[in-house]
Amino acid sequence: MRAVHEQEFVTFFDDASPRLLSAAWLLTGEQQGAEDLVQEALARTYARWGKVRGGNPLAFARRVMVNLHTDRWRKHRRELLTDDVPEPTVGDLRTSHHLDLVRALRRLSPRERECVVLRHYLDLSERQTAEALGISVGSVKSYTMHGVRGLRAQLLEGEQTHV
């Protein structure tokens, strides 16, 4: 029976890893941090696979990943973030538009960034986002509104807009 569970997890791992990695990259703004976050989230999901597999394992892994990210930014608030994103390597699929988005996301507060990524990238509802972050729906609405407003201001900075 254990071999069946192992195979189920391998299938889940193959299907969920790219999506989780993309979300983690948007949360952290760096490839190595995103890979570490996904690896730890999947390891914790594997440890609880017997209970998680019957429900929604992707939601569980996503919640673990967001919680780990929150723990890390709370623990390392003294780190000095820079606006410099490393140049893409050969074969890197990210475009300059994606890099602009990541730069803009990094300027948001950590909670605003989490809400924007969960709501608009992972397409979670306000209620699901609130549950994933352990905050109220009203807080999700507020953080998301401020985050989107901040992104819009940064991404449209210097462009002429017509009202």
Coordinates of N, CA and C in Angstrom, one line a residue:
M1 N 0.8 -1.2 0.0 CA 0.0 0.0 0.0 C 0.9 1.3 0.0
R2 N 2.0 1.2 0.7 CA 2.9 2.4 0.7 C 3.4 2.8 -0.6
A3 N 3.7 1.8 -1.5 CA 4.1 2.1 -2.8 C 3.1 2.9 -3.6
V4 N 1.8 2.6 -3.4 CA 0.8 3.3 -4.1 C 0.8 4.8 -3.6
H5 N 1.0 5.0 -2.3 CA 1.1 6.4 -1.8 C 2.3 7.1 -2.3
E6 N 3.4 6.4 -2.4 CA 4.6 7.0 -3.0 C 4.4 7.4 -4.4
Q7 N 3.7 6.6 -5.2 CA 3.5 6.9 -6.6 C 2.5 8.1 -6.7
E8 N 1.5 8.1 -5.8 CA 0.6 9.3 -5.8 C 1.4 10.6 -5.6
F9 N 2.3 10.5 -4.6 CA 3.1 11.7 -4.3 C 4.0 12.1 -5.5
V10 N 4.6 11.1 -6.1 CA 5.4 11.4 -7.3 C 4.6 12.1 -8.4
T11 N 3.4 11.6 -8.6 CA 2.6 12.3 -9.6 C 2.2 13.7 -9.2
F12 N 1.8 13.8 -7.9 CA 1.5 15.2 -7.4 C 2.7 16.1 -7.5
F13 N 3.9 15.6 -7.1 CA 5.1 16.4 -7.2 C 5.3 16.9 -8.6
D14 N 5.2 16.0 -9.6 CA 5.5 16.4 -11.0 C 4.5 17.4 -11.5
D15 N 3.2 17.3 -11.1 CA 2.2 18.2 -11.5 C 2.3 19.6 -10.8
A16 N 2.6 19.6 -9.5 CA 2.5 20.8 -8.7 C 3.8 21.6 -8.7
S17 N 4.9 21.0 -8.9 CA 6.2 21.7 -8.7 C 6.3 23.0 -9.6
P18 N 6.0 22.9 -10.9 CA 6.1 24.1 -11.7 C 5.3 25.3 -11.2
R19 N 4.0 25.0 -10.9 CA 3.1 26.0 -10.4 C 3.6 26.6 -9.1
L20 N 4.0 25.7 -8.2 CA 4.5 26.2 -6.9 C 5.7 27.0 -7.0
L21 N 6.6 26.6 -7.9 CA 7.9 27.3 -8.2 C 7.6 28.7 -8.7
S22 N 6.7 28.8 -9.7 CA 6.3 30.1 -10.2 C 5.8 31.1 -9.1
A23 N 4.9 30.5 -8.3 CA 4.3 31.3 -7.2 C 5.4 31.7 -6.2
A24 N 6.3 30.8 -5.9 CA 7.3 31.1 -4.9 C 8.3 32.2 -5.5
W25 N 8.5 32.1 -6.8 CA 9.4 33.1 -7.4 C 8.8 34.5 -7.3
L26 N 7.5 34.6 -7.5 CA 6.8 35.9 -7.4 C 6.9 36.3 -5.9
L27 N 6.7 35.4 -5.0 CA 6.8 35.8 -3.6 C 8.1 36.3 -3.1
T28 N 9.2 35.6 -3.6 CA 10.5 35.9 -3.1 C 11.3 36.8 -4.0
G29 N 11.0 36.8 -5.3 CA 11.8 37.6 -6.2 C 13.1 37.1 -6.6
E30 N 13.4 35.9 -6.2 CA 14.7 35.3 -6.5 C 14.6 33.8 -6.7
Q31 N 15.4 33.3 -7.6 CA 15.2 31.9 -8.0 C 15.6 30.9 -6.9
Q32 N 16.8 31.2 -6.2 CA 17.3 30.2 -5.2 C 16.3 30.2 -4.0
G33 N 15.8 31.4 -3.6 CA 14.9 31.4 -2.5 C 13.6 30.7 -2.8
A34 N 13.2 30.9 -4.1 CA 11.9 30.2 -4.5 C 12.1 28.7 -4.5
E35 N 13.2 28.2 -5.0 CA 13.5 26.8 -5.0 C 13.6 26.2 -3.6
D36 N 14.2 26.9 -2.7 CA 14.3 26.5 -1.3 C 12.9 26.4 -0.7
L37 N 12.1 27.4 -1.0 CA 10.7 27.5 -0.4 C 9.9 26.3 -0.9
V38 N 9.9 26.0 -2.2 CA 9.2 24.9 -2.8 C 9.7 23.6 -2.2
Q39 N 11.0 23.4 -2.2 CA 11.5 22.2 -1.7 C 11.1 21.9 -0.2
E40 N 11.1 22.9 0.6 CA 10.7 22.7 2.0 C 9.2 22.4 2.1
A41 N 8.4 23.2 1.3 CA 6.9 23.0 1.3 C 6.6 21.5 0.8
L42 N 7.3 21.1 -0.2 CA 7.0 19.7 -0.7 C 7.5 18.7 0.3
A43 N 8.5 18.9 0.9 CA 9.0 18.0 1.9 C 8.0 17.9 3.1
R44 N 7.5 19.0 3.5 CA 6.5 18.9 4.6 C 5.2 18.3 4.1
T45 N 4.8 18.5 2.8 CA 3.6 17.9 2.3 C 3.8 16.4 2.2
Y46 N 5.0 15.9 1.9 CA 5.3 14.5 1.8 C 5.2 13.9 3.2
A47 N 5.7 14.6 4.2 CA 5.6 14.1 5.6 C 4.2 13.9 6.1
R48 N 3.3 14.7 5.5 CA 1.9 14.6 5.9 C 1.0 13.9 4.8
W49 N 1.6 13.3 3.8 CA 0.9 12.8 2.7 C -0.2 11.9 3.0
G50 N -0.1 11.0 4.0 CA -1.2 10.1 4.4 C -2.5 10.8 4.7
K51 N -2.4 12.0 5.4 CA -3.6 12.7 5.7 C -4.0 13.7 4.6
V52 N -3.0 14.2 3.9 CA -3.3 15.3 2.9 C -3.8 14.8 1.6
R53 N -3.4 13.6 1.2 CA -3.7 13.1 -0.1 C -5.2 12.9 -0.4
G54 N -6.0 12.7 0.6 CA -7.4 12.6 0.4 C -8.1 13.9 0.2
G55 N -7.5 15.0 0.5 CA -8.2 16.3 0.4 C -7.6 17.1 -0.8
N56 N -7.1 18.2 -0.5 CA -6.5 19.1 -1.6 C -5.1 19.3 -1.3
P57 N -4.2 18.4 -1.8 CA -2.8 18.5 -1.5 C -2.1 19.7 -2.0
L58 N -2.6 20.3 -3.1 CA -2.0 21.5 -3.7 C -2.3 22.7 -2.8
A59 N -3.5 22.7 -2.2 CA -3.8 23.8 -1.3 C -3.0 23.7 0.0
F60 N -2.8 22.5 0.4 CA -1.9 22.3 1.6 C -0.5 22.7 1.3
A61 N 0.1 22.3 0.2 CA 1.4 22.7 -0.1 C 1.6 24.2 -0.3
R62 N 0.6 24.8 -0.9 CA 0.6 26.2 -1.1 C 0.5 27.0 0.2
R63 N -0.3 26.5 1.1 CA -0.4 27.1 2.4 C 0.9 27.0 3.2
V64 N 1.5 25.8 3.2 CA 2.8 25.6 3.8 C 3.8 26.5 3.2
M65 N 3.8 26.7 1.9 CA 4.8 27.6 1.2 C 4.6 29.0 1.7
V66 N 3.4 29.5 1.7 CA 3.1 30.9 2.1 C 3.5 31.1 3.6
N67 N 3.2 30.1 4.4 CA 3.6 30.2 5.8 C 5.1 30.2 6.0
L68 N 5.8 29.4 5.3 CA 7.2 29.4 5.4 C 7.8 30.8 4.9
H69 N 7.2 31.3 3.8 CA 7.7 32.6 3.3 C 7.4 33.7 4.4
T70 N 6.2 33.7 5.0 CA 5.9 34.6 6.0 C 6.9 34.5 7.2
D71 N 7.2 33.3 7.6 CA 8.1 33.1 8.7 C 9.5 33.7 8.4
R72 N 9.9 33.5 7.1 CA 11.2 33.9 6.7 C 11.3 35.5 6.7
W73 N 10.3 36.1 6.2 CA 10.4 37.6 6.1 C 10.2 38.2 7.5
R74 N 9.5 37.5 8.4 CA 9.4 38.0 9.7 C 10.7 37.9 10.5
K75 N 11.4 36.8 10.2 CA 12.6 36.5 10.9 C 13.8 37.4 10.4
H76 N 13.7 37.7 9.1 CA 14.8 38.5 8.5 C 14.4 39.9 8.1
R77 N 13.7 40.6 8.9 CA 13.2 41.9 8.5 C 14.4 42.9 8.3
R78 N 15.5 42.6 8.9 CA 16.6 43.5 8.9 C 17.4 43.4 7.6
E79 N 17.1 42.5 6.7 CA 17.8 42.4 5.5 C 17.5 43.6 4.6
L80 N 18.5 44.1 3.9 CA 18.3 45.2 3.0 C 18.1 44.7 1.6
L81 N 16.9 45.0 1.1 CA 16.5 44.5 -0.2 C 17.0 45.6 -1.2
T82 N 17.4 45.1 -2.4 CA 17.8 46.1 -3.4 C 16.8 45.9 -4.6
D83 N 16.9 46.9 -5.5 CA 16.1 46.9 -6.7 C 16.7 46.1 -7.8
D84 N 17.9 45.6 -7.6 CA 18.6 44.9 -8.7 C 18.2 43.5 -8.7
V85 N 17.8 43.1 -9.9 CA 17.4 41.7 -10.1 C 18.5 41.1 -11.0
P86 N 19.1 39.9 -10.7 CA 20.1 39.4 -11.6 C 19.7 39.3 -13.0
E87 N 20.6 39.5 -13.9 CA 20.4 39.3 -15.3 C 20.0 37.9 -15.6
P88 N 19.0 37.7 -16.5 CA 18.6 36.3 -16.8 C 19.7 35.6 -17.5
T89 N 19.8 34.3 -17.2 CA 20.8 33.5 -17.8 C 20.4 33.0 -19.2
V90 N 21.3 32.4 -20.0 CA 20.9 31.9 -21.3 C 19.9 30.8 -21.1
G91 N 18.9 30.9 -21.9 CA 17.8 29.8 -21.8 C 16.8 30.2 -20.8
D92 N 17.0 31.3 -20.1 CA 16.0 31.7 -19.1 C 14.8 32.2 -19.8
L93 N 13.6 31.7 -19.4 CA 12.4 32.1 -20.1 C 11.7 33.4 -19.7
R94 N 12.3 34.0 -18.6 CA 11.6 35.2 -18.1 C 11.9 36.4 -19.1
T95 N 10.9 37.1 -19.3 CA 11.0 38.3 -20.2 C 11.3 39.5 -19.3
S96 N 11.6 40.7 -19.9 CA 11.8 41.9 -19.1 C 10.5 42.3 -18.5
H97 N 9.4 42.0 -19.1 CA 8.1 42.3 -18.4 C 7.9 41.6 -17.1
H98 N 8.3 40.3 -17.1 CA 8.3 39.5 -15.8 C 9.2 40.1 -14.8
L99 N 10.4 40.5 -15.2 CA 11.4 41.1 -14.3 C 10.9 42.4 -13.8
D100 N 10.2 43.2 -14.6 CA 9.6 44.5 -14.1 C 8.6 44.2 -13.0
L101 N 7.8 43.1 -13.3 CA 6.7 42.8 -12.3 C 7.4 42.3 -11.0
V102 N 8.4 41.5 -11.1 CA 9.1 41.0 -9.8 C 9.7 42.2 -9.1
R103 N 10.3 43.1 -9.8 CA 10.9 44.3 -9.2 C 9.8 45.1 -8.4
A104 N 8.7 45.3 -9.1 CA 7.6 46.0 -8.5 C 7.0 45.2 -7.3
L105 N 6.9 43.9 -7.4 CA 6.4 43.1 -6.3 C 7.3 43.2 -5.1
R106 N 8.6 43.3 -5.3 CA 9.6 43.3 -4.2 C 9.5 44.6 -3.5
R107 N 9.0 45.7 -4.1 CA 8.8 47.0 -3.4 C 7.6 47.0 -2.5
L108 N 6.7 46.1 -2.7 CA 5.5 46.0 -1.9 C 5.9 45.4 -0.5
S109 N 5.0 45.7 0.5 CA 5.3 45.0 1.8 C 5.1 43.6 1.6
P110 N 5.7 42.7 2.5 CA 5.5 41.3 2.3 C 4.1 40.8 2.3
R111 N 3.3 41.4 3.2 CA 1.9 40.9 3.2 C 1.1 41.4 2.0
E112 N 1.4 42.6 1.5 CA 0.7 43.0 0.2 C 1.1 42.1 -0.9
R113 N 2.4 41.7 -1.0 CA 2.9 40.9 -2.0 C 2.2 39.5 -2.0
E114 N 2.1 38.9 -0.8 CA 1.4 37.6 -0.6 C 0.0 37.7 -1.1
C115 N -0.7 38.7 -0.7 CA -2.1 38.9 -1.1 C -2.3 39.0 -2.6
V116 N -1.4 39.8 -3.2 CA -1.5 40.0 -4.6 C -1.2 38.7 -5.4
V117 N -0.2 38.0 -5.0 CA 0.2 36.8 -5.7 C -0.9 35.7 -5.5
L118 N -1.4 35.6 -4.3 CA -2.4 34.6 -4.0 C -3.7 34.9 -4.7
R119 N -4.1 36.1 -4.7 CA -5.4 36.5 -5.3 C -5.3 36.6 -6.9
H120 N -4.2 37.2 -7.4 CA -4.2 37.4 -8.8 C -3.4 36.5 -9.6
Y121 N -2.4 35.8 -9.0 CA -1.6 34.8 -9.8 C -2.1 33.4 -9.6
L122 N -2.4 33.1 -8.3 CA -2.9 31.8 -8.0 C -4.5 31.7 -8.1
D123 N -5.1 32.8 -8.3 CA -6.6 32.8 -8.5 C -7.4 32.3 -7.3
L124 N -6.9 32.6 -6.1 CA -7.6 32.2 -4.9 C -8.7 33.3 -4.6
S125 N -9.8 32.9 -4.0 CA -10.8 33.8 -3.6 C -10.3 34.6 -2.4
E126 N -11.0 35.6 -2.0 CA -10.6 36.4 -0.8 C -10.7 35.5 0.4
R127 N -11.7 34.7 0.5 CA -11.8 33.8 1.6 C -10.6 32.8 1.7
Q128 N -10.3 32.2 0.5 CA -9.2 31.2 0.5 C -7.9 31.9 0.8
T129 N -7.7 33.1 0.4 CA -6.5 33.8 0.7 C -6.4 34.1 2.2
A130 N -7.5 34.5 2.7 CA -7.6 34.8 4.2 C -7.2 33.6 5.0
E131 N -7.8 32.4 4.6 CA -7.5 31.2 5.3 C -6.0 30.8 5.1
A132 N -5.5 31.0 3.9 CA -4.1 30.6 3.7 C -3.1 31.5 4.5
L133 N -3.5 32.7 4.7 CA -2.6 33.6 5.4 C -2.9 33.8 6.9
G134 N -4.1 33.3 7.3 CA -4.5 33.3 8.7 C -4.9 34.8 9.1
I135 N -5.5 35.5 8.2 CA -5.9 36.9 8.4 C -7.4 37.0 8.0
S136 N -8.0 38.1 8.3 CA -9.4 38.3 8.0 C -9.6 38.6 6.5
V137 N -10.8 38.4 6.0 CA -11.1 38.7 4.6 C -11.0 40.2 4.4
G138 N -11.3 41.0 5.3 CA -11.2 42.5 5.2 C -9.7 42.9 5.1
S139 N -8.8 42.2 5.8 CA -7.4 42.5 5.7 C -6.9 42.1 4.3
V140 N -7.4 41.0 3.8 CA -7.0 40.6 2.4 C -7.4 41.6 1.4
K141 N -8.7 42.1 1.5 CA -9.1 43.2 0.6 C -8.2 44.4 0.7
S142 N -7.9 44.8 1.9 CA -7.1 46.0 2.1 C -5.7 45.8 1.5
Y143 N -5.0 44.7 1.9 CA -3.7 44.5 1.4 C -3.6 44.4 -0.1
T144 N -4.6 43.7 -0.6 CA -4.7 43.5 -2.1 C -4.9 44.8 -2.8
M145 N -5.8 45.7 -2.3 CA -6.1 47.0 -2.9 C -4.8 47.8 -2.9
H146 N -4.1 47.9 -1.7 CA -2.9 48.7 -1.6 C -1.8 48.1 -2.5
G147 N -1.7 46.8 -2.5 CA -0.7 46.2 -3.3 C -0.9 46.4 -4.8
V148 N -2.1 46.3 -5.3 CA -2.4 46.5 -6.7 C -2.2 48.0 -7.0
R149 N -2.6 48.9 -6.2 CA -2.4 50.3 -6.4 C -0.9 50.6 -6.5
G150 N -0.1 50.0 -5.6 CA 1.4 50.2 -5.6 C 2.0 49.6 -6.9
L151 N 1.5 48.4 -7.3 CA 2.0 47.9 -8.6 C 1.7 48.7 -9.8
R152 N 0.5 49.2 -9.8 CA 0.0 50.1 -10.9 C 0.9 51.3 -11.0
A153 N 1.1 51.9 -9.8 CA 1.9 53.2 -9.8 C 3.4 52.9 -10.3
Q154 N 3.9 51.8 -9.8 CA 5.3 51.5 -10.2 C 5.4 51.1 -11.7
L155 N 4.5 50.3 -12.2 CA 4.6 49.8 -13.6 C 4.2 50.9 -14.6
L156 N 3.4 51.9 -14.2 CA 3.1 52.9 -15.1 C 3.9 54.2 -14.9
E157 N 4.9 54.1 -14.0 CA 5.8 55.2 -13.7 C 6.5 55.7 -14.9
G158 N 6.4 56.9 -15.2 CA 7.1 57.5 -16.4 C 6.3 57.3 -17.7
E159 N 5.3 56.5 -17.7 CA 4.5 56.4 -18.9 C 3.4 57.5 -19.0
Q160 N 3.1 57.9 -20.1 CA 2.0 58.9 -20.3 C 0.7 58.2 -20.3
T161 N -0.2 58.6 -19.4 CA -1.5 58.0 -19.4 C -2.5 59.1 -19.9
H162 N -3.6 58.7 -20.5 CA -4.6 59.6 -20.9 C -5.9 59.3 -20.1
V163 N -6.4 60.3 -19.5 CA -7.6 60.1 -18.7 C -8.8 60.6 -19.5

